[in-house]
XYZ file of C-alpha atoms in Angstrom:
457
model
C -44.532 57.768 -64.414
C -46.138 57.992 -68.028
C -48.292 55.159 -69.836
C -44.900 54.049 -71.533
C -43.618 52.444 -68.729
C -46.268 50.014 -68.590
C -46.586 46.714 -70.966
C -48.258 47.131 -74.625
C -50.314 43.929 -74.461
C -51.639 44.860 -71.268
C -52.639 48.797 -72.568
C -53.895 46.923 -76.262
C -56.166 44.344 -74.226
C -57.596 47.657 -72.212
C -58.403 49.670 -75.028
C -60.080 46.971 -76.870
C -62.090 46.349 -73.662
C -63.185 49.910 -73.247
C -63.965 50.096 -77.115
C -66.326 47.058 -76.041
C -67.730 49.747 -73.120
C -68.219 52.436 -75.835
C -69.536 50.463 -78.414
C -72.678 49.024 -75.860
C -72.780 52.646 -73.978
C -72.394 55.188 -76.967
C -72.075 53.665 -80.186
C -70.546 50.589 -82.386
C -69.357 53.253 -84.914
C -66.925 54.763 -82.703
C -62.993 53.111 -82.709
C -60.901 54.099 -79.330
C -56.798 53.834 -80.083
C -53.817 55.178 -78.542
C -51.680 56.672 -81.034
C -49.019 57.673 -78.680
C -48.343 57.069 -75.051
C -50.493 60.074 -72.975
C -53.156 60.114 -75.039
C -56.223 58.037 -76.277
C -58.028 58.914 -79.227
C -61.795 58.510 -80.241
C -62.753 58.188 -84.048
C -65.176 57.540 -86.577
C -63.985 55.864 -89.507
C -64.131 58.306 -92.581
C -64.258 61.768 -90.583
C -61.571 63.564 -89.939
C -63.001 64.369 -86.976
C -61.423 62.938 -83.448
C -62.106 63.489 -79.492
C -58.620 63.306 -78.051
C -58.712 62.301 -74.195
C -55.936 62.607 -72.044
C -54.293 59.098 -70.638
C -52.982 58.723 -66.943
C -52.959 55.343 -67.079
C -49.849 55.651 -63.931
C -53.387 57.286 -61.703
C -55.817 54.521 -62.964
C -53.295 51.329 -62.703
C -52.948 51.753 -58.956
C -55.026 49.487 -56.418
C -55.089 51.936 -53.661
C -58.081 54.393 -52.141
C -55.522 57.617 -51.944
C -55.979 59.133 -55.281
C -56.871 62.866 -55.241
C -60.589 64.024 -55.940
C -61.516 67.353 -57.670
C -64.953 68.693 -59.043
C -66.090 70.195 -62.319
C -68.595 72.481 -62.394
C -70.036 72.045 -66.387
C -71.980 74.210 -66.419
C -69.072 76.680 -66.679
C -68.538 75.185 -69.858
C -71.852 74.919 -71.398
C -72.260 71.136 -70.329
C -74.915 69.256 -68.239
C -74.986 66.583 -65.818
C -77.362 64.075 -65.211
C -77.762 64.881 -61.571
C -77.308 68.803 -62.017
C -74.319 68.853 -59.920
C -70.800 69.654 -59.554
C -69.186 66.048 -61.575
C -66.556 64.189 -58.905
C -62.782 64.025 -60.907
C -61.142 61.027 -58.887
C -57.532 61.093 -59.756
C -56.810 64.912 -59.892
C -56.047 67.818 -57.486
C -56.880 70.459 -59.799
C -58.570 70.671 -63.132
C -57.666 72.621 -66.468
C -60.134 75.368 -67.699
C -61.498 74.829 -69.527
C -61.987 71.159 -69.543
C -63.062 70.082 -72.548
C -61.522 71.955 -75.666
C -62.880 72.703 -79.189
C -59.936 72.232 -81.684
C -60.363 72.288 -85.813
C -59.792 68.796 -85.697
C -62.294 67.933 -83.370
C -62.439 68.002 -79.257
C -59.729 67.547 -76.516
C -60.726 66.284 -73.173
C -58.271 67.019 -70.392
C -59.423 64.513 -68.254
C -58.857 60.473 -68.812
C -62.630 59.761 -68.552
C -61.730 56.413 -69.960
C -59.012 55.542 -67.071
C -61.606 56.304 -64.403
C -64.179 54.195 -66.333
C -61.366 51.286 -66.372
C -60.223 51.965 -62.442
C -64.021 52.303 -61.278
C -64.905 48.774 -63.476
C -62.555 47.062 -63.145
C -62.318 47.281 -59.299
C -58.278 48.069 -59.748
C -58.876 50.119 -56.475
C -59.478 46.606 -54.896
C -56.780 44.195 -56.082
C -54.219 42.982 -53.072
C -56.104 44.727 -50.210
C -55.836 43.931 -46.947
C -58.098 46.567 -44.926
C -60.988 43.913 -44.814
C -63.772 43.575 -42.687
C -64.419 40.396 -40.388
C -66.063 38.727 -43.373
C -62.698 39.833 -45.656
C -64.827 42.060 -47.757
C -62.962 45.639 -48.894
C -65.353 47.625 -46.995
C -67.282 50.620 -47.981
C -65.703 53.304 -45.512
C -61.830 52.498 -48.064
C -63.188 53.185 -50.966
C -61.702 56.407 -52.684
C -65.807 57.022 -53.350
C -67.141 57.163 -49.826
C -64.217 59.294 -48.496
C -64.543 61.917 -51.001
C -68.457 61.697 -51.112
C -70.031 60.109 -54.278
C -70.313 56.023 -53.605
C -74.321 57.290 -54.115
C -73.775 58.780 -57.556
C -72.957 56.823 -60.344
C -70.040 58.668 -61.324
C -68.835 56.762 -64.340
C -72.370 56.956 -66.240
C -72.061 60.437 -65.704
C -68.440 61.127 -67.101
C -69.876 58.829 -70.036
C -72.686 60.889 -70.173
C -70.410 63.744 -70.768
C -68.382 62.532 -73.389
C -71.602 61.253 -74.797
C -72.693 65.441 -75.484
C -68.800 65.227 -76.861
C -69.403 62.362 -79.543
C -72.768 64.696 -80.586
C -71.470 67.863 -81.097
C -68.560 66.429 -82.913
C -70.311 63.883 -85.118
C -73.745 65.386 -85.269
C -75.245 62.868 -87.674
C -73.868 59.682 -85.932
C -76.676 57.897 -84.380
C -76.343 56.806 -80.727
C -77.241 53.671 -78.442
C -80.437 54.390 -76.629
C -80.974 53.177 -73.081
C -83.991 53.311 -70.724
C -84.672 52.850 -66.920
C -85.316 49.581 -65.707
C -85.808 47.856 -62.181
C -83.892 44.227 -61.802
C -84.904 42.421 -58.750
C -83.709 39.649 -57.225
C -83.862 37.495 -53.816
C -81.155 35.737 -51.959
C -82.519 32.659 -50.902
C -80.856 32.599 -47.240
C -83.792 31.101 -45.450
C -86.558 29.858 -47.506
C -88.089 28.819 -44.052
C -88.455 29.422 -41.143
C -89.231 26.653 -39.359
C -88.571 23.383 -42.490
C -85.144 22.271 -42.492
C -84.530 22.301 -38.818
C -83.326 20.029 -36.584
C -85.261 19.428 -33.806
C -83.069 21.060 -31.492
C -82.936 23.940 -33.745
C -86.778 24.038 -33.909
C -86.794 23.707 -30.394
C -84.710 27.098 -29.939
C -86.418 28.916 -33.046
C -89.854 28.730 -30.584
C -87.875 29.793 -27.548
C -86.934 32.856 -29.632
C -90.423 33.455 -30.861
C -91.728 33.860 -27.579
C -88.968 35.239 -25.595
C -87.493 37.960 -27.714
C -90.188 38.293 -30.898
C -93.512 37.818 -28.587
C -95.123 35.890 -30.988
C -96.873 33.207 -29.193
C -98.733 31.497 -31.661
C -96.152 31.417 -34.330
C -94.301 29.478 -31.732
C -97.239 27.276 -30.794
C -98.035 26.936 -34.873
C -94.326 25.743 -35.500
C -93.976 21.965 -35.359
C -97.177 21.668 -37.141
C -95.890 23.718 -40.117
C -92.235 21.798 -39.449
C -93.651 18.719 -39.933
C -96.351 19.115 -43.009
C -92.840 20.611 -44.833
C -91.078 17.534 -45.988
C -92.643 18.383 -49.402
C -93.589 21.780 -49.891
C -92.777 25.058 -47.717
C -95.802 25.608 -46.033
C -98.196 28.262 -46.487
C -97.945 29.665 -43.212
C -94.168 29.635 -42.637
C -93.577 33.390 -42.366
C -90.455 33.312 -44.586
C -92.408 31.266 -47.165
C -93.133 34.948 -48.940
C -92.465 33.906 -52.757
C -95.463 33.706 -54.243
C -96.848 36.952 -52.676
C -92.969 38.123 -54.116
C -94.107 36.563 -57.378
C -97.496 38.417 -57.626
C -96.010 41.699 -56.818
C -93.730 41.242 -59.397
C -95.753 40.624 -61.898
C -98.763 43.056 -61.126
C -95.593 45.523 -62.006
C -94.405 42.981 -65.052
C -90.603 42.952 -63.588
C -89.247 39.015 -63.347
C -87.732 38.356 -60.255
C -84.669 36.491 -59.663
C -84.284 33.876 -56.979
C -80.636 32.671 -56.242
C -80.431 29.577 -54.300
C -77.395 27.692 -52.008
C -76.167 24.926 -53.645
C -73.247 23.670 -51.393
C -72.259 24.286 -47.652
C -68.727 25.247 -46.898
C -68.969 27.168 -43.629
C -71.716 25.183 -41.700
C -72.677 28.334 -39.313
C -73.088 30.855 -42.324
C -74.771 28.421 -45.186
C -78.318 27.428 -45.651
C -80.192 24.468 -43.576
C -81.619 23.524 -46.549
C -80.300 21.206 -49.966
C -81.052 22.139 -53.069
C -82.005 18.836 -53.935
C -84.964 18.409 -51.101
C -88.255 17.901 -52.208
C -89.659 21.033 -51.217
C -87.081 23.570 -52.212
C -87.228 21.524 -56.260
C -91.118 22.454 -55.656
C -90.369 25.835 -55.095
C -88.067 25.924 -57.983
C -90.556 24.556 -60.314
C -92.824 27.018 -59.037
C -90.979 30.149 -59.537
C -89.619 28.624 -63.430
C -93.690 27.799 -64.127
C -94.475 31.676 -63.270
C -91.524 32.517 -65.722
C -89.509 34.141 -63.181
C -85.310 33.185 -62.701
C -83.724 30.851 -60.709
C -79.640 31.602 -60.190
C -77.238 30.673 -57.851
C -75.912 31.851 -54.463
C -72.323 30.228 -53.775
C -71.604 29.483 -50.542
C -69.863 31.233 -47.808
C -66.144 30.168 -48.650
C -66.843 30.170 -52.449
C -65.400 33.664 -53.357
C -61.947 32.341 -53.101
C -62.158 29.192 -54.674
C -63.012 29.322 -58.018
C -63.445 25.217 -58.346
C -66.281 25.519 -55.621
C -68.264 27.855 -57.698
C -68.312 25.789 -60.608
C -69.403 22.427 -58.325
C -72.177 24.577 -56.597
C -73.262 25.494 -60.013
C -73.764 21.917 -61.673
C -75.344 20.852 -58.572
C -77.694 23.736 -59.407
C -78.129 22.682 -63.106
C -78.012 19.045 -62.352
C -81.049 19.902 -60.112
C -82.534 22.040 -62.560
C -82.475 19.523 -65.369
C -84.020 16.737 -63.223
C -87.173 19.267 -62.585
C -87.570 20.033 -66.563
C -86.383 23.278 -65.671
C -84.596 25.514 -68.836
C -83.288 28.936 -68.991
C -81.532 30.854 -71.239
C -78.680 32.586 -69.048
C -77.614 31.667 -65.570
C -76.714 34.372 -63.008
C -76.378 35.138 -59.448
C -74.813 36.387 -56.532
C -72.542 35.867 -53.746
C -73.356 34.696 -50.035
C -72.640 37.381 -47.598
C -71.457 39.729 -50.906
C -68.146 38.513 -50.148
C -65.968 39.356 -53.263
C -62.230 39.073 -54.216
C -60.940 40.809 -57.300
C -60.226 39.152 -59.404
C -60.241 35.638 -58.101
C -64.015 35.039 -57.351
C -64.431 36.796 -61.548
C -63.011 33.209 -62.060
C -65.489 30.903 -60.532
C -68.077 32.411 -62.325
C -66.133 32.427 -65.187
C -65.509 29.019 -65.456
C -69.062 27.650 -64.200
C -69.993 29.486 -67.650
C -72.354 31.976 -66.288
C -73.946 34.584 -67.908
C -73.857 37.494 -65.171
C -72.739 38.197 -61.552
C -74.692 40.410 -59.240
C -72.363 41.236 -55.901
C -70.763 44.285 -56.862
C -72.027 46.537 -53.879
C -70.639 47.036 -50.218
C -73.347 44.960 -47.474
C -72.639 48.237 -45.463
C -73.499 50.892 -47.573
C -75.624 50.967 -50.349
C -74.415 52.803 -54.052
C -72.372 52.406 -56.921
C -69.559 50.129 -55.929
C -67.922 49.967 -59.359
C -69.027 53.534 -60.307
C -71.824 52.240 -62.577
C -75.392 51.059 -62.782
C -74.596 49.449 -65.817
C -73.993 45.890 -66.574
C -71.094 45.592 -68.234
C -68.290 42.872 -69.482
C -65.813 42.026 -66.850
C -62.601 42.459 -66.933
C -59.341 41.282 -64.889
C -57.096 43.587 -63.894
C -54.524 41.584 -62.759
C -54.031 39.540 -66.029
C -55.397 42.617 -68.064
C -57.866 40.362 -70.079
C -61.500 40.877 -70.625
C -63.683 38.110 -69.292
C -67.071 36.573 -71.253
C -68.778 37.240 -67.860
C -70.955 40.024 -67.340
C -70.927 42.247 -63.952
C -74.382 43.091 -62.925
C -73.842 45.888 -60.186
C -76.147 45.664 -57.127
C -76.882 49.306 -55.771
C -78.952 48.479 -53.118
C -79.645 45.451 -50.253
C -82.601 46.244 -48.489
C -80.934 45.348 -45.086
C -77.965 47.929 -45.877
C -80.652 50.233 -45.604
C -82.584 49.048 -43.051
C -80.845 46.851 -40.259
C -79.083 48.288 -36.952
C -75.992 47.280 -38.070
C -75.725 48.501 -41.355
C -77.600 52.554 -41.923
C -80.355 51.293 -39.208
C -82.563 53.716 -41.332
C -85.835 50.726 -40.607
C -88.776 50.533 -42.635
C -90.423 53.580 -42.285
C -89.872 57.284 -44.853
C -86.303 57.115 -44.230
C -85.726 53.894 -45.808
C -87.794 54.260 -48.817
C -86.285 58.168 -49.106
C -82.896 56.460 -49.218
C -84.103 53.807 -52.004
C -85.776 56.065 -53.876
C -82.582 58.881 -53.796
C -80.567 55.341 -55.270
C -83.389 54.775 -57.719
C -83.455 58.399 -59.385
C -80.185 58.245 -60.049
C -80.051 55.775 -61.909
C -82.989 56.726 -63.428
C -81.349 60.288 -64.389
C -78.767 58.339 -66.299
C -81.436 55.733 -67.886
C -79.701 53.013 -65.796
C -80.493 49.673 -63.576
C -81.590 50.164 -60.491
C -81.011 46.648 -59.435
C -82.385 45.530 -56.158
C -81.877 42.842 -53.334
C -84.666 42.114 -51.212
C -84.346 38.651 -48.793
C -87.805 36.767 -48.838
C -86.999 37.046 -44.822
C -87.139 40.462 -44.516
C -90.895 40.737 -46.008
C -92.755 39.390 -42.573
C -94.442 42.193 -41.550
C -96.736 44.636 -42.843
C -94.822 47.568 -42.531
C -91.719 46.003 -44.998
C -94.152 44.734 -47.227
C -95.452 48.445 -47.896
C -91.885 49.691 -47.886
C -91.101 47.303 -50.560
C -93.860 48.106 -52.683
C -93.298 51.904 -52.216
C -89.771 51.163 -53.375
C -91.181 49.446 -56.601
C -93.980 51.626 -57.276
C -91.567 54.846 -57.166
């Protein structure tokens, strides 16, 4: 099946949406068209100069995990990687030599970098699925990038990378965007306390646990001292209270740090204790905004398939926010339990007018999810329309890394070799290593050093 077969307003809304892609990741200059069905065509205007790439837009338009996977070596061509390795080529069995041609009029590629940037984005391979795990999440072990090997590489920043030494050697002069490494951090507020926001039978139990399975006596016997002096502010010695030694980490380092908070309860067993609107978690709030840090918002459990829950969650959020005096510019955040559905839960965000989501990665394994370590426009694959939202990849949660039932790697050099392997890569394509760490999972000693390791690498 060619291109052809397939609706124009659908292809015409995907090339302007990849032109979008080019003009943040390479360069504004650059126009992307399809002159002719199994082909796209990259141009400057005024040069007669073009980089023709190769369309299989039948490949990159199906939402299954059984494409074929081939490798380039580019080296054999006199190109380099960012990772100095053999580049993954989802979609093919076998790959022309060479690759990339030089022409008189200009370069042909003879792979459709841009229909693997569209598939791996756009999270086509998702759409419809129904091998889910118990939370209905598509789960790391379907994806066409953890069978064949390279969920940890960001595979789509290198392709672009490639066609990036393309756009040079074929418009020499042409100036391109420049990008730099960054860390983004952020915090899902789960459990902004250990002890607050219990019931007393719940408190009652949380002490049993303390002693019988943690062995921590005097946290137990400390408990309904620090329950009770929390009906205004989280206090002090609450182990989970960890945000202000969060904030100070943060900005010893000068990173902001974004904390995403609950704002609803639609699956009483896996949502927060806590409202938004209690006295001590608007303290908190105010606390974080006054140390000009983020505050975003962490729809709950059932959200991700109902789009009109999102947007409620959300103005309870901003109706909160507004009470306190509290302004930002953009509004983010990030799913409970990273439960996504593409493209339905694109929509909630959507229409709650946020500025960026954060979920894209798989609770199970950490990587690139959507190929990238980019943020990037979103786009809906289903409708073929680009969105005004912005994806915001995750690569890592620290307890993917670290918890028994996820890579049980713990807190030790394992862990942090693990983070920092997800790190450098990024860093090798002058990415966003974006980062989820719980306030919860910072108790002890050991996780605190692991985090700040992580940081300081």
């Amino acid at each position: 099946m060619t291109d052809s077969h397939f609706p124009q307003p659908a292809r015409a809304a995907t090339v302007a949406w990849l032109n979008t892609i080019l003009a943040e990741r390479l360069s504004g200059q650059l126009r992307l068209s399809q002159p002719a069905p199994g082909h796209l065509l990259l141009s400057l205007p005024g040069s007669d100069v073009g980089i023709r790439i190769e369309s299989d837009y039948a490949t990159f338009s199906q939402a299954c995990s059984d494409l074929p996977c081939s490798h380039w070596d580019a080296t054999a061509e006199g190109w380099q990687t960012p990772l100095r390795l053999p580049l993954p080529a989802p979609g093919m069995d076998t790959l022309p030599f060479p690759l990339i041609e030089q022409r008189a009029t200009g370069y042909a590629i003879h792979y459709d970098i841009l229909g693997l940037t569209y598939w791996m984005l756009s999270r086509q391979e998702e759409v419809g699925r129904t091998d889910l795990d118990r939370h209905g999440r598509f789960p790391a072990i379907s994806s066409h990038a953890y069978k064949h090997g390279y969920l940890e590489r960001p595979v789509v920043d290198e392709w672009l990378a490639i066609l990036a030494q393309v756009v040079r050697r074929a418009w020499p002069g042409l100036p391109l965007a420049r990008h730099s490494f960054s860390t983004c951090l952020s915090h899902d507020v789960d459990t902004p306390a250990r002890y607050g926001f219990s019931s007393s039978g719940r408190l009652l139990r949380t002490m049993a646990g303390d002693v019988l399975r943690r062995h921590k006596l005097l946290e137990a016997l400390q408990a309904p001292v620090i329950w009770l002096l929390s009906k205004e502010k989280l206090h002090a010695r609450d182990p989970f209270n960890t945000f202000n030694w969060i904030m100070d980490v943060s900005e010893r380092l000068g990173i902001i740090s974004a904390f995403y908070f609950i704002c609803g309860r639609t699956q009483a067993s896996r949502d927060a204790l806590y409202d938004v609107r209690h006295p001590a978690i608007r303290e908190l709030m105010r606390r974080i905004h006054a140390r000009g840090h983020e505050i975003g918002l962490h729809p709950s459990y059932n959200t991700y398939q109902r789009p009109g829950s999102i947007v409620s969650e959300a103005r309870e959020l901003f109706e909160t926010c507004r009470e306190e005096g509290i302004e930002q510019s953009g509004w983010g955040g990030r799913m409970h339990y990273l439960r996504w559905q593409t493209p339905g839960t694109l929509y909630g965000w959507e229409q709650a007018g946020m500025a960026y989501d954060s979920t894209l990665s798989y609770a199970e394994r950490p990587g690139f999810r959507c190929g990238t370590c980019f943020e990037y426009p979103a786009f809906d694959p289903v409708a073929g329309k680009a969105l005004h939202l912005r994806i915001r990849p995750l690569i890592a949660m620290e307890c993917t890394v670290m918890a028994p039932r996820y890579m049980d790697l713990g807190s030790g050099e394992a862990a942090l070799n693990k983070f920092i392997q997800l790190k450098e890569s990024c860093r090798a394509v002058n990415g966003k290593f974006t980062l989820l760490w719980h306030n919860t999972l910072l108790e002890r000693q050991q996780e605190r050093l692991l985090y700040q390791s992580v940081l300081l690498a």
